[in-house]
């Protein structure tokens, strides 16, 4: 697609429920990143995928968070047993590849998650 | 580990005037990239400008320019002739130049906490 697409745009859920957030990167971009932006904070790295390599999960805050990327394209971020502190905007970004730091990340508009 | 610091949580500028947003970073690497991203209320992160550490010349993009001081690890953004549409959150970000798969840098951006810029008509 022309840009990075994320859905849903907004999600309100009850504490303890599971949620799935979807990211559709730019066609041909092999690198995909998930970030979390809490109110008044910068962006916190969560996880990233590069092609068919094992993902870098070093930023995931707990084992309730997981992500997968099917067919090297669409990615889903899953949060199990949501807690109120999970409320944030979840941003996805993609780039041509991670082989060079020169590759620019293009971001989606994010999914705002509110846990009641 | 690399860190990025934006010391101005909020800034305000009069329309048509110039404003400078500050950013400092800490790294032991010699090659890296620095970025300024703009995030309007729509939440879409938009790349404003990029600087390559090995280039001494400051990057410019129309009304946006940077003052890159490598020795001081400073990377400020200057917005000239400010417009109402410039109002947004501005984030400074760092990225290693060399991405490795051996447990080292994975190419992700490291962000500051942002500066909220208001533009007064």
XYZ file of C-alpha atoms in Angstrom:
237
model
C 0.000 0.000 0.000
C 0.876 3.654 -0.160
C 1.460 3.957 3.548
C 1.574 1.979 6.768
C -1.946 1.044 7.765
C -2.978 0.235 11.338
C -6.241 -1.018 12.753
C -8.224 -0.435 14.797
C -7.649 3.279 15.109
C -9.120 3.236 18.586
C -9.858 0.340 20.916
C -11.535 0.432 24.296
C -11.436 -2.766 26.298
C -12.026 -4.011 29.796
C -9.224 -5.002 32.100
C -8.362 -8.664 31.676
C -9.470 -8.950 28.056
C -7.150 -9.799 25.173
C -6.650 -7.383 22.281
C -5.110 -7.654 18.842
C -3.660 -4.725 16.937
C -2.888 -5.014 13.246
C -0.228 -3.405 11.082
C -0.028 -3.552 7.292
C 3.375 -2.191 6.202
C 4.333 -0.563 2.953
C 4.615 -3.112 0.183
C 8.214 -4.248 -0.231
C 9.346 -3.096 3.200
C 11.074 -5.994 4.905
C 11.623 -4.393 8.307
C 8.684 -3.792 10.659
C 8.734 -2.181 14.099
C 6.248 -1.800 16.949
C 6.503 1.090 19.391
C 4.404 2.129 22.363
C 3.709 5.764 23.172
C 2.304 6.407 26.627
C 0.789 9.764 27.529
C 3.456 12.431 27.771
C 6.217 10.002 26.906
C 8.386 9.322 23.916
C 8.215 6.190 21.866
C 9.222 2.948 23.526
C 10.550 0.193 21.273
C 8.680 -3.108 21.619
C 9.630 -5.556 18.890
C 10.894 -5.743 15.382
C 10.937 -8.085 12.425
C 13.376 -8.293 9.547
C 12.437 -10.553 6.686
C 12.302 -14.184 7.755
C 14.754 -13.769 10.630
C 13.770 -14.348 14.232
C 12.241 -11.164 15.650
C 13.980 -8.971 18.193
C 11.633 -9.124 21.195
C 13.921 -7.307 23.590
C 11.526 -4.407 24.117
C 8.424 -6.354 25.078
C 7.498 -5.289 28.637
C 6.041 -8.616 29.765
C 5.056 -12.061 28.557
C 1.516 -10.780 28.061
C 2.783 -9.076 24.919
C 3.496 -10.997 21.743
C 3.633 -10.285 18.043
C 3.775 -12.198 14.837
C 4.310 -11.362 11.233
C 2.730 -13.576 8.633
C 4.201 -14.013 5.188
C 6.695 -11.247 5.810
C 3.956 -8.652 5.558
C 1.077 -8.044 7.968
C 1.890 -8.039 11.675
C -0.345 -8.508 14.694
C 0.515 -7.312 18.190
C -1.388 -9.220 20.869
C -1.796 -8.113 24.449
C -3.252 -10.740 26.767
C -5.065 -10.013 30.028
C -4.833 -6.276 29.483
C -4.022 -3.985 32.387
C -4.740 -0.283 32.783
C -1.052 0.524 32.369
C -1.248 -0.936 28.856
C -3.302 2.093 27.802
C -1.236 3.872 25.166
C -0.890 4.512 21.464
C 0.740 1.616 19.665
C 2.645 2.705 16.584
C 3.884 0.520 13.781
C 6.636 1.488 11.353
C 8.263 -0.152 8.371
C 11.373 0.418 6.300
C 13.025 -1.036 3.243
C 15.408 -3.035 5.371
C 17.427 -2.902 8.532
C 20.747 -3.507 6.832
C 21.555 0.158 6.953
C 20.763 2.813 9.478
C 20.106 5.114 6.527
C 16.790 3.449 5.845
C 14.022 5.751 6.992
C 11.138 4.429 9.061
C 7.645 5.252 7.860
C 5.028 5.233 10.590
C 1.357 4.405 10.668
C -1.202 6.564 12.479
C -1.243 4.228 15.448
C -3.847 2.361 17.458
C -5.011 4.048 20.637
C -5.752 1.456 23.310
C -7.760 2.356 26.385
C -8.104 -0.219 29.130
C -10.930 0.484 31.566
C 23.224 2.303 25.581
C 22.244 5.346 23.621
C 19.946 7.972 25.073
C 18.199 11.015 23.634
C 17.192 13.993 25.747
C 14.814 16.803 24.865
C 14.932 19.317 27.691
C 12.002 21.479 26.550
C 8.636 19.793 27.203
C 6.819 22.759 25.626
C 7.715 25.672 23.390
C 5.739 28.507 21.887
C 6.441 30.719 18.878
C 4.678 33.571 17.147
C 3.589 32.930 13.603
C 6.285 33.933 11.068
C 9.018 33.932 13.692
C 11.842 31.474 14.305
C 12.050 28.845 17.014
C 14.766 26.369 17.990
C 14.088 23.016 19.608
C 16.908 21.396 21.569
C 18.110 17.805 21.533
C 21.137 16.154 23.060
C 22.147 12.530 22.856
C 24.647 10.168 24.340
C 26.476 7.483 22.400
C 29.859 5.841 22.117
C 29.369 5.169 18.415
C 31.013 7.282 15.742
C 28.572 6.633 12.920
C 24.884 7.149 13.339
C 21.853 9.026 12.058
C 19.770 11.644 13.779
C 16.195 12.504 12.948
C 13.504 14.965 13.790
C 9.955 13.661 13.536
C 6.785 15.710 13.777
C 3.623 14.258 15.292
C 0.461 16.353 14.779
C -2.808 15.535 16.598
C -3.533 12.975 13.887
C -0.773 10.857 15.523
C 0.995 10.283 12.202
C 4.749 10.521 12.725
C 6.201 12.548 9.871
C 9.902 12.733 9.110
C 11.028 16.359 9.135
C 14.756 16.109 8.608
C 17.638 13.664 8.818
C 21.324 14.156 9.579
C 24.146 11.724 8.918
C 26.800 11.930 11.624
C 29.713 11.659 9.220
C 28.547 14.725 7.313
C 29.669 18.008 8.807
C 27.221 20.055 6.770
C 23.974 20.752 8.571
C 20.901 19.320 6.882
C 18.181 21.652 5.650
C 14.668 21.063 4.329
C 12.963 24.271 3.275
C 12.100 26.131 6.496
C 13.643 23.447 8.683
C 17.333 23.232 9.464
C 19.490 21.635 12.094
C 22.520 22.692 14.079
C 24.520 19.503 14.458
C 27.390 19.695 16.923
C 28.945 16.239 16.971
C 31.508 16.889 19.676
C 28.865 18.352 21.948
C 26.371 15.622 20.936
C 23.796 18.259 20.200
C 21.204 18.251 17.426
C 18.822 21.218 17.511
C 16.031 21.939 15.054
C 15.377 25.448 13.788
C 12.031 26.281 12.262
C 12.003 29.536 10.322
C 8.930 31.538 9.343
C 6.764 29.411 11.640
C 3.325 28.510 10.367
C 0.169 27.434 12.184
C 0.564 24.002 10.630
C 3.884 23.553 12.391
C 2.094 23.120 15.709
C 2.758 19.547 16.831
C 4.895 17.316 19.016
C 8.472 17.136 17.779
C 10.622 14.125 18.543
C 14.357 13.818 18.189
C 15.590 10.315 17.408
C 18.851 8.401 17.097
C 19.672 5.367 14.997
C 22.909 3.432 14.691
C 24.475 3.474 11.255
C 25.425 -0.168 11.344
C 22.756 -2.737 11.995
C 23.923 -6.076 13.279
C 22.204 -9.363 13.926
C 24.548 -10.617 16.600
C 22.675 -9.121 19.504
C 23.899 -5.630 18.747
C 21.996 -2.734 17.277
C 18.864 -3.800 15.483
C 18.284 -0.522 13.730
C 15.430 0.714 15.828
C 15.038 4.399 16.579
C 15.703 5.720 20.061
C 13.444 8.669 20.803
C 13.469 11.612 23.147
C 10.317 12.425 25.101
C 9.308 15.159 22.709
C 8.664 18.889 22.668
C 5.176 20.254 22.195
C 5.312 23.268 19.899
C 2.512 25.811 19.875
C 2.250 28.480 17.173
C 0.429 31.696 18.048
C -1.372 33.580 15.281
